[in-house]
Coordinates of C-alpha atoms (C1' of nucleotides) in Angstrom, one line a residue:
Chain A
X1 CA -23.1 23.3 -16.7
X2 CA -22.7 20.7 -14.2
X3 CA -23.0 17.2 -16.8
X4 CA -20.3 16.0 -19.5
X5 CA -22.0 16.4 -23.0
X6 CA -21.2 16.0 -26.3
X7 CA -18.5 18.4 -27.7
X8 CA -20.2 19.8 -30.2
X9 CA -23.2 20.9 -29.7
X10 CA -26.1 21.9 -32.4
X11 CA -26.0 25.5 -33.7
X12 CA -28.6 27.6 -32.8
X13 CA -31.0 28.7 -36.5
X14 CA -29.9 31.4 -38.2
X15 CA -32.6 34.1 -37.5
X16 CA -33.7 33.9 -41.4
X17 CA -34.0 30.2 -41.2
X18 CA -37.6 28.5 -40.4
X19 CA -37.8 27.5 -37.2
X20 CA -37.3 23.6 -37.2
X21 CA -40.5 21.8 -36.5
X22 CA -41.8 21.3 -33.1
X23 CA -39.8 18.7 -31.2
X24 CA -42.6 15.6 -30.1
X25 CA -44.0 16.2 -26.6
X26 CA -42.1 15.8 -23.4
X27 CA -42.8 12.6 -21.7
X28 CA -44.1 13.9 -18.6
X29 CA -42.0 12.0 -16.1
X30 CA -38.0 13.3 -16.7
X31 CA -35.3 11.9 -15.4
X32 CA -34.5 13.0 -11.5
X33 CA -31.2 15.3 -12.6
X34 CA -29.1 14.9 -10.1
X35 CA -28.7 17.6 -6.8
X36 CA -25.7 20.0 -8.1
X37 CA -23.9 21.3 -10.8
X38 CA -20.5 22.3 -11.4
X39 CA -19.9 25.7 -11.4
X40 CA -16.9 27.9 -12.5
X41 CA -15.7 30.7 -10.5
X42 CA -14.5 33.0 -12.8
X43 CA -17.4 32.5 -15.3
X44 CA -19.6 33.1 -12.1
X45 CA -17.5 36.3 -11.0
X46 CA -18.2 37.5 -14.7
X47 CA -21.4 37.1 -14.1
X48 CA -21.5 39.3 -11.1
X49 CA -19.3 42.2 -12.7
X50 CA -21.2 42.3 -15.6
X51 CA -24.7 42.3 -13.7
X52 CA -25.3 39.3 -15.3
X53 CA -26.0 37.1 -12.5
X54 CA -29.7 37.0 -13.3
X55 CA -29.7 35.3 -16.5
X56 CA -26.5 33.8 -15.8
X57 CA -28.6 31.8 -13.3
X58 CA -31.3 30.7 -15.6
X59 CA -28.5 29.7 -17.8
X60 CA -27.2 27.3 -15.4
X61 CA -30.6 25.9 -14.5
X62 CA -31.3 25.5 -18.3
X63 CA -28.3 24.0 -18.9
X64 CA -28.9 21.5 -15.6
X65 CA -32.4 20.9 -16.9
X66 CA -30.7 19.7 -20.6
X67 CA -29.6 16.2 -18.9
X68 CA -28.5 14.7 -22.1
X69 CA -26.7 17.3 -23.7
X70 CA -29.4 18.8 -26.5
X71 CA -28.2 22.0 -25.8
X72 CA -32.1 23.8 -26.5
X73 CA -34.8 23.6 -24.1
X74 CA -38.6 23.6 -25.2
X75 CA -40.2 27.3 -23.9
X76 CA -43.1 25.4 -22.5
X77 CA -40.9 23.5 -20.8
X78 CA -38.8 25.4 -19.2
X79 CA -41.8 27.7 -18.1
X80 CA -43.0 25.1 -16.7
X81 CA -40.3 23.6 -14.3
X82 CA -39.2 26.9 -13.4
X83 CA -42.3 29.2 -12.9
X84 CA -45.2 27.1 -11.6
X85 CA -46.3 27.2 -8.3
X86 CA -45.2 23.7 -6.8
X87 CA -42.0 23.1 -9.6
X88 CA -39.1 22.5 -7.3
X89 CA -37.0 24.5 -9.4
X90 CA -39.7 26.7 -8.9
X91 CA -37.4 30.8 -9.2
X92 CA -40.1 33.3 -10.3
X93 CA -43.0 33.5 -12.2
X94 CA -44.0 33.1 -16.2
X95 CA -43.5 37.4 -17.1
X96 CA -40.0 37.8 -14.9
X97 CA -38.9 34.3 -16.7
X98 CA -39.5 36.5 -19.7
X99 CA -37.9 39.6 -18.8
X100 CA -34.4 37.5 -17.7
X101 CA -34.9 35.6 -21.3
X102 CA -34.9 39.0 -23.0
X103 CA -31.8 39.8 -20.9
X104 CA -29.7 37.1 -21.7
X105 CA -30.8 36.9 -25.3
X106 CA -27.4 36.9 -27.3
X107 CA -25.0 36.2 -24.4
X108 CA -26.6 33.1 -22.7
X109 CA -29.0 31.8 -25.1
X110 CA -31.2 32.6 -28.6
X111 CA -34.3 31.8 -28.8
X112 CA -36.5 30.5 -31.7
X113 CA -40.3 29.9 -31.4
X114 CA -40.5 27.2 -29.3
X115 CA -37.1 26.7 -28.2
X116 CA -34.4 28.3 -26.4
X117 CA -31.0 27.4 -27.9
X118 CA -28.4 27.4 -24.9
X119 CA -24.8 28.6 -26.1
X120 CA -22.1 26.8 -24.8
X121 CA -19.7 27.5 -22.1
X122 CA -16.7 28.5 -24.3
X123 CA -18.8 31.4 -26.0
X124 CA -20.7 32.2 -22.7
X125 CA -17.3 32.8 -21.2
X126 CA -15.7 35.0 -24.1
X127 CA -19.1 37.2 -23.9
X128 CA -18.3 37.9 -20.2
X129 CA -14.8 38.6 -20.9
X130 CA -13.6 35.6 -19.7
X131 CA -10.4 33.9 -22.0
X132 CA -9.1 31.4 -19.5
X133 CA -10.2 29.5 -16.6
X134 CA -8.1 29.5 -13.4
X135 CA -8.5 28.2 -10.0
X136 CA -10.8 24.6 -9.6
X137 CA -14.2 24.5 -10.7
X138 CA -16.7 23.9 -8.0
X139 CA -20.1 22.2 -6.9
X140 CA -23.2 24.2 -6.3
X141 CA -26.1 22.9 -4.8
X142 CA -29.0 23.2 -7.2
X143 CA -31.1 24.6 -4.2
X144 CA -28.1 27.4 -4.0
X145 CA -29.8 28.2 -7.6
X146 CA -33.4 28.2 -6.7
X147 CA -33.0 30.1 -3.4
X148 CA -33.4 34.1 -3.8
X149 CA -30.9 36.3 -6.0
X150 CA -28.9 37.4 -2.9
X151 CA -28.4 34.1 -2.4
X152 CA -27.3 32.9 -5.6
X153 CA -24.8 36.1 -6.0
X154 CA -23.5 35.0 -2.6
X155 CA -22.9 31.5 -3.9
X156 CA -21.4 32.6 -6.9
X157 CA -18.7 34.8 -4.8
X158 CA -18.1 32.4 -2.3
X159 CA -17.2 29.8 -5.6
X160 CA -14.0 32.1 -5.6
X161 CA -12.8 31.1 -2.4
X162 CA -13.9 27.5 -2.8
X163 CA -11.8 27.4 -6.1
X164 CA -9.3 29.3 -4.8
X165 CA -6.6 27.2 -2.4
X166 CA -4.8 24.0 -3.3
X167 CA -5.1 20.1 -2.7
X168 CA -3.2 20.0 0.1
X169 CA -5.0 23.6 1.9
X170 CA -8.4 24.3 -0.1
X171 CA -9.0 28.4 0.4
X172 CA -6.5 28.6 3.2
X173 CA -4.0 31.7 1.5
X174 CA -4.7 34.9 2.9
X175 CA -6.3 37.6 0.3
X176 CA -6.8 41.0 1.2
X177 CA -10.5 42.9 0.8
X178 CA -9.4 45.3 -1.6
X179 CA -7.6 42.6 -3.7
X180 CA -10.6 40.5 -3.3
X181 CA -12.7 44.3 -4.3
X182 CA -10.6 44.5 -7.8
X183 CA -10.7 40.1 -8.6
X184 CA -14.3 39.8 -8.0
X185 CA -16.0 43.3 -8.2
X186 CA -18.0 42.8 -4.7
X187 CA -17.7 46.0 -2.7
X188 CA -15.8 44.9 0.9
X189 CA -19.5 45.9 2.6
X190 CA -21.4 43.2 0.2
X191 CA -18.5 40.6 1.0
X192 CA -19.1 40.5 4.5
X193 CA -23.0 39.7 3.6
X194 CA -22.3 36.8 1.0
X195 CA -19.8 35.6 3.5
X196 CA -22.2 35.2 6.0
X197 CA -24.9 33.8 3.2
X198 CA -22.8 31.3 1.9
X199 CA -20.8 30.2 4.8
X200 CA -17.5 31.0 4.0
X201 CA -15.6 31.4 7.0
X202 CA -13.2 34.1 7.4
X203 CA -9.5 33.9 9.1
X204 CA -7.7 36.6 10.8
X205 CA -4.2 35.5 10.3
X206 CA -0.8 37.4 11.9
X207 CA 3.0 36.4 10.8
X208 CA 5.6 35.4 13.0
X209 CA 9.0 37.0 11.9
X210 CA 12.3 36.7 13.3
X211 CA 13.2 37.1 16.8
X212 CA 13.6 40.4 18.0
X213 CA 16.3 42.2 17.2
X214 CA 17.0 46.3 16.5
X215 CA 17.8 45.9 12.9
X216 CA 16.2 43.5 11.8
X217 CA 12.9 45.5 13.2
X218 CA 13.9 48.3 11.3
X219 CA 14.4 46.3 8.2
X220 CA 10.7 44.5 8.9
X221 CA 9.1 47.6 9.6
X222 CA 10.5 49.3 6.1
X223 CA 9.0 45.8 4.7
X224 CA 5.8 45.9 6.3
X225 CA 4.7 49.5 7.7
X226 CA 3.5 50.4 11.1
X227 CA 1.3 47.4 11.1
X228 CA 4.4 45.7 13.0
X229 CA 4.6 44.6 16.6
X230 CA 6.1 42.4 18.8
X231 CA 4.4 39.2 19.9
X232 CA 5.6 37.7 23.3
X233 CA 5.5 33.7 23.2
X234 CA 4.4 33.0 26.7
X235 CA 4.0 29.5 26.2
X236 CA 6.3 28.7 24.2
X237 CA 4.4 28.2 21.0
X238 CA 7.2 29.0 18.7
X239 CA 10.3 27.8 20.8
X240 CA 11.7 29.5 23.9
X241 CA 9.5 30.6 26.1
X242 CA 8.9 33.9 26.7
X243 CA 11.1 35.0 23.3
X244 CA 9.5 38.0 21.6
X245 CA 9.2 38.0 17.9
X246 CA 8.5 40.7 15.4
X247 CA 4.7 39.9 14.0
X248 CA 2.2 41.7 11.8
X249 CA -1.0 40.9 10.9
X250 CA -1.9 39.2 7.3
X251 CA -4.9 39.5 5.1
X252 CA -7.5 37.4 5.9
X253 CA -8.0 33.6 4.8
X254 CA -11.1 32.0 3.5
X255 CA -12.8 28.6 3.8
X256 CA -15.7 28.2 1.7
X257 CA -18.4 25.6 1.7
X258 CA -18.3 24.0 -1.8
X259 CA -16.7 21.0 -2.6
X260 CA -13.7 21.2 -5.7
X261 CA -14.4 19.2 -8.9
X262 CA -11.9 17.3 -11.2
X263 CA -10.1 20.1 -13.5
X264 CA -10.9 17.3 -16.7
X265 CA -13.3 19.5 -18.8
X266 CA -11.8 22.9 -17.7
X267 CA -8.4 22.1 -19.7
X268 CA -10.2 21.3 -22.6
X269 CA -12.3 24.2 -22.6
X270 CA -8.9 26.4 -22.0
X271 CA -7.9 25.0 -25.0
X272 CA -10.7 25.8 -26.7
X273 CA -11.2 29.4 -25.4
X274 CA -7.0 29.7 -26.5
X275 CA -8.2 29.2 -29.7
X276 CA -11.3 31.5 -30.1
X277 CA -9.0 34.3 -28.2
X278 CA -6.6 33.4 -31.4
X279 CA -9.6 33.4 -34.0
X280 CA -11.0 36.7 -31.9
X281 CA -7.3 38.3 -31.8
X282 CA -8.5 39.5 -28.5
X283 CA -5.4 39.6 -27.1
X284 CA -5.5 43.4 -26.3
X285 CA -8.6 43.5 -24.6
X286 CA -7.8 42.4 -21.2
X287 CA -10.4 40.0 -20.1
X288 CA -11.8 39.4 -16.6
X289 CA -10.2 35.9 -15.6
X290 CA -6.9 37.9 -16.5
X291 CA -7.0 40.7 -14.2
X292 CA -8.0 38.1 -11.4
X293 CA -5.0 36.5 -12.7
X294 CA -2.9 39.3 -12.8
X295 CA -4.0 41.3 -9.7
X296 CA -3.3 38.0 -7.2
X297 CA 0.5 38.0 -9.2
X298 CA 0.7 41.7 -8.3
X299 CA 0.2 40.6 -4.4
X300 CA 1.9 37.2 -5.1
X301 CA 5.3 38.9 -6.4
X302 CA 5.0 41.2 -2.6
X303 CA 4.1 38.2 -0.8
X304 CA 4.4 34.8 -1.5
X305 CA 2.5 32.0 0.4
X306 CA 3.4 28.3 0.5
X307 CA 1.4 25.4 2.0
X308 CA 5.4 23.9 4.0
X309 CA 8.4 25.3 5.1
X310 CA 10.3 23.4 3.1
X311 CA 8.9 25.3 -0.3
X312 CA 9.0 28.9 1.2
X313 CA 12.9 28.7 2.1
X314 CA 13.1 27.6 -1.5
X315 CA 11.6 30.0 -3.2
X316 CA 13.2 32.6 -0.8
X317 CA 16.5 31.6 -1.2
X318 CA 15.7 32.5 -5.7
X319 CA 13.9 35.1 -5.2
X320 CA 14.5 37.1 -1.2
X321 CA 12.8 40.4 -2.7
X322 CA 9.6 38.5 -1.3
X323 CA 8.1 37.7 1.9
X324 CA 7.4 33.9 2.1
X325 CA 4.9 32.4 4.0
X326 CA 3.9 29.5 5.6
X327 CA 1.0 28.0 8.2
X328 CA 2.2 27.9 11.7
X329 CA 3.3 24.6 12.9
X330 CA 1.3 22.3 15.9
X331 CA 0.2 24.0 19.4
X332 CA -3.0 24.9 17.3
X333 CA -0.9 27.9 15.9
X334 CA -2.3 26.9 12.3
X335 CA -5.8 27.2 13.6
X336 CA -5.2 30.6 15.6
X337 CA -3.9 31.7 11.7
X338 CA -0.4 32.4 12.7
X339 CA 1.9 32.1 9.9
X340 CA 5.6 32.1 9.8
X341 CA 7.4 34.5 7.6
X342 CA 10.5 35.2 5.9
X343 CA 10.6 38.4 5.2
X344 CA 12.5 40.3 2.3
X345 CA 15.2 41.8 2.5
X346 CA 15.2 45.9 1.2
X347 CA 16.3 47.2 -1.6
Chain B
dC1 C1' 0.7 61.8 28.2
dT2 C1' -2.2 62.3 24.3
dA3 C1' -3.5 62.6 19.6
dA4 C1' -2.6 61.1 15.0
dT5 C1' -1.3 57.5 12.1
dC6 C1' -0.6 52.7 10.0
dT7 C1' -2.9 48.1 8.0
dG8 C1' -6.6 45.0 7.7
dG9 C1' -10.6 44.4 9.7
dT10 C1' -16.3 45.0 11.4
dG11 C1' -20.9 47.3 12.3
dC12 C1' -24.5 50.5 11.5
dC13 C1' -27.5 53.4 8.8
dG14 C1' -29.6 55.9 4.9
dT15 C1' -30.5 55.6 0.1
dC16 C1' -31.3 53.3 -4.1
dT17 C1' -32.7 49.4 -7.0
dC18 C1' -35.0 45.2 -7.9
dC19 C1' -38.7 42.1 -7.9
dA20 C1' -43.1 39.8 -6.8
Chain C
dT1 C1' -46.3 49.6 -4.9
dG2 C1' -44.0 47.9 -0.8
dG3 C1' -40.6 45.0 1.0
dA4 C1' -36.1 42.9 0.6
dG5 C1' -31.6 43.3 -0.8
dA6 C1' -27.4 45.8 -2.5
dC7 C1' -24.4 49.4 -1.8
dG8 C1' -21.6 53.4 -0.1
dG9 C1' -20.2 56.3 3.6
dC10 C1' -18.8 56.7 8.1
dA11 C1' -17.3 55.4 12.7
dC12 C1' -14.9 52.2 15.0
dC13 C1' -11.8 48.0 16.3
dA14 C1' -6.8 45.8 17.4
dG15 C1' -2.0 46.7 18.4
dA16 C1' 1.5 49.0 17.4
dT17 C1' 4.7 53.7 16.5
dT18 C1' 5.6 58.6 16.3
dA19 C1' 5.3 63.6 17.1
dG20 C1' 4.3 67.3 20.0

DNA sequence: CTAATCTGGTGCCGTCTCCA
DNA sequence: TGGAGACGGCACCAGATTAG
């Protein structure tokens, strides 16, 4: 998906239709495409809950071989530079390229005789259950593609976290496992492994509350469970030295490898999936990009995390039924993954 | 003093599934 | 058909509190 095409692309023949004569031969030296693609991480989280990441693969390589846009790909073709022996996009041979075909048949592609007729992003998405696009699309490596199916699956979790986090701190918010278990579908066990796969570096992070005090412990440790305890600042990291502050420990925070692309074509194809959902009246059925959508507001409206100070004493002061957070300061708290907290006040 | 418990983590191992 | 990979269950970790 990684090039700008046309808009509109040609349908694929209606099955009753005669196949449209065979398209002249290939000229056998094609343009070098170029090294990645863009991916989109809830289009590639769809793929994994749906156990779609196999063909949803080959659609991505089919659609990064289709450099100018066609949207079909010649059989012979595609065999070719992505079963034989010493094709760089080389992924598995001629009968499993067949099997996958069959599997994505409908959802990723139709196929004619001689051509496979790629569907387009919009209509890919809505047949994963995806109606809107959040987060920043990302780029893949073509060679994350090619590499072995663990690897690809890893990629396509870790595009999550690379989509995830803002300008300013790209993946840096913590996200608990079991939030990160309902948003993507990847058992907390099988996280750990892509993690590792795909490079994404995980962060333990702890908050720094208020100085210590008896009632505003017992208020914190209503708010926040047993999980609370109290952090002595030797050094003087956060002040005074040797002040002891209330502190618990966060979810985790994420930094994953791939770089973030411009958000240009994702507006336009929210507006366009808007308007399918409207055509569709889907708006019961809630889709996959939704419940990612929805399960991080769950968290967000418990805790709240903001890249400055500045912003979480804001948003506290409207709203203090949440706990605002924000990156600890210099003395290389930021990189320890201490955050500073405001916590809410009970009800 | 010790065991149980809390939240958010990791490591290991057996079983199942997929793919060449 | 065999090996690699995915997955779930279980034990265990930190750093605290609480109950007996």
């Amino acid at each position: 998906m990684g090039q700008p095409r046309p808009h509109c692309r040609p349908a694929p023949p209606a099955p009753a239709i005669t196949p449209p004569a065979s398209p002249p031969p290939e000229t056998p030296a094609p343009p070098t495409p170029p090294a990645a693609i863009t991916l989109y991480p809830d289009i590639a989280l769809a793929m994994l809950r749906q156990e779609q990441a196999t063909p949803g693969r080959l659609w991505l390589l089919l659609q990064h071989l289709d450099q100018d846009g066609r949207g079909w790909i010649r059989i012979d073709l595609a065999r070719a530079r992505l079963t034989r022996a010493d094709a760089p996009l080389r992924i598995c041979g001629w009968r499993q390229l067949r099997k996958v075909l069959r599997a994505g048949e409908g959802t990723f592609w139709q196929r004619d005789a001689t051509r496979i007729w790629l569907r387009a992003t919009v209509k890919v998405a809505l047949s994963l259950g995806v109606t809107r696009l959040t987060g920043r699309p990302v780029e893949l490596p073509v060679t994350g593609l090619t590499a072995s199916m663990g690897v690809v699956r890893a990629h396509f979790y870790a595009s999550f976290h690379s989509g995830r986090g803002s300008e300013r701190q790209p993946g840096s918010k913590p996200i608990a496992r079991e939030t990160l278990v309902r948003v993507t579908g990847v058992s907390r066990r099988c996280q750990r492994e892509y993690e590792k796969i795909a490079h994404v570096h995980a962060q333990t992070n702890y908050a720094i509350g208020p100085c210590l005090d008896g009632e505003t412990a017992q208020e914190l440790a209503w708010e926040q469970g047993q999980a609370l305890f109290t952090l002595k600042d030797y050094r003087g990291y956060q002040g005074r030295r040797r002040q002891r502050y209330l502190a618990w420990q966060l979810p985790n925070s994420y930094h994953a490898p791939h770089a973030p692309r411009g958000r240009g074509r994702q507006k336009h194809l929210n507006r366009r999936l808007k308007l399918a959902r409207q055509q569709d009246d889907l708006r019961e059925t809630r889709d996959a990009g939704n419940v990612a959508a929805a399960e991080e507001g769950m968290a967000a409206r418990r805790r709240r995390y903001y890249d400055r100070g500045a912003a979480a004493a804001r948003a506290f002061s409207r709203q203090p039924k949440a706990t605002v957070y924000w990156p600890g300061g210099g003395g290389g708290a930021a990189q320890r993954g201490m955050w500073y907290a405001l916590a809410a006040a009970h009800a």
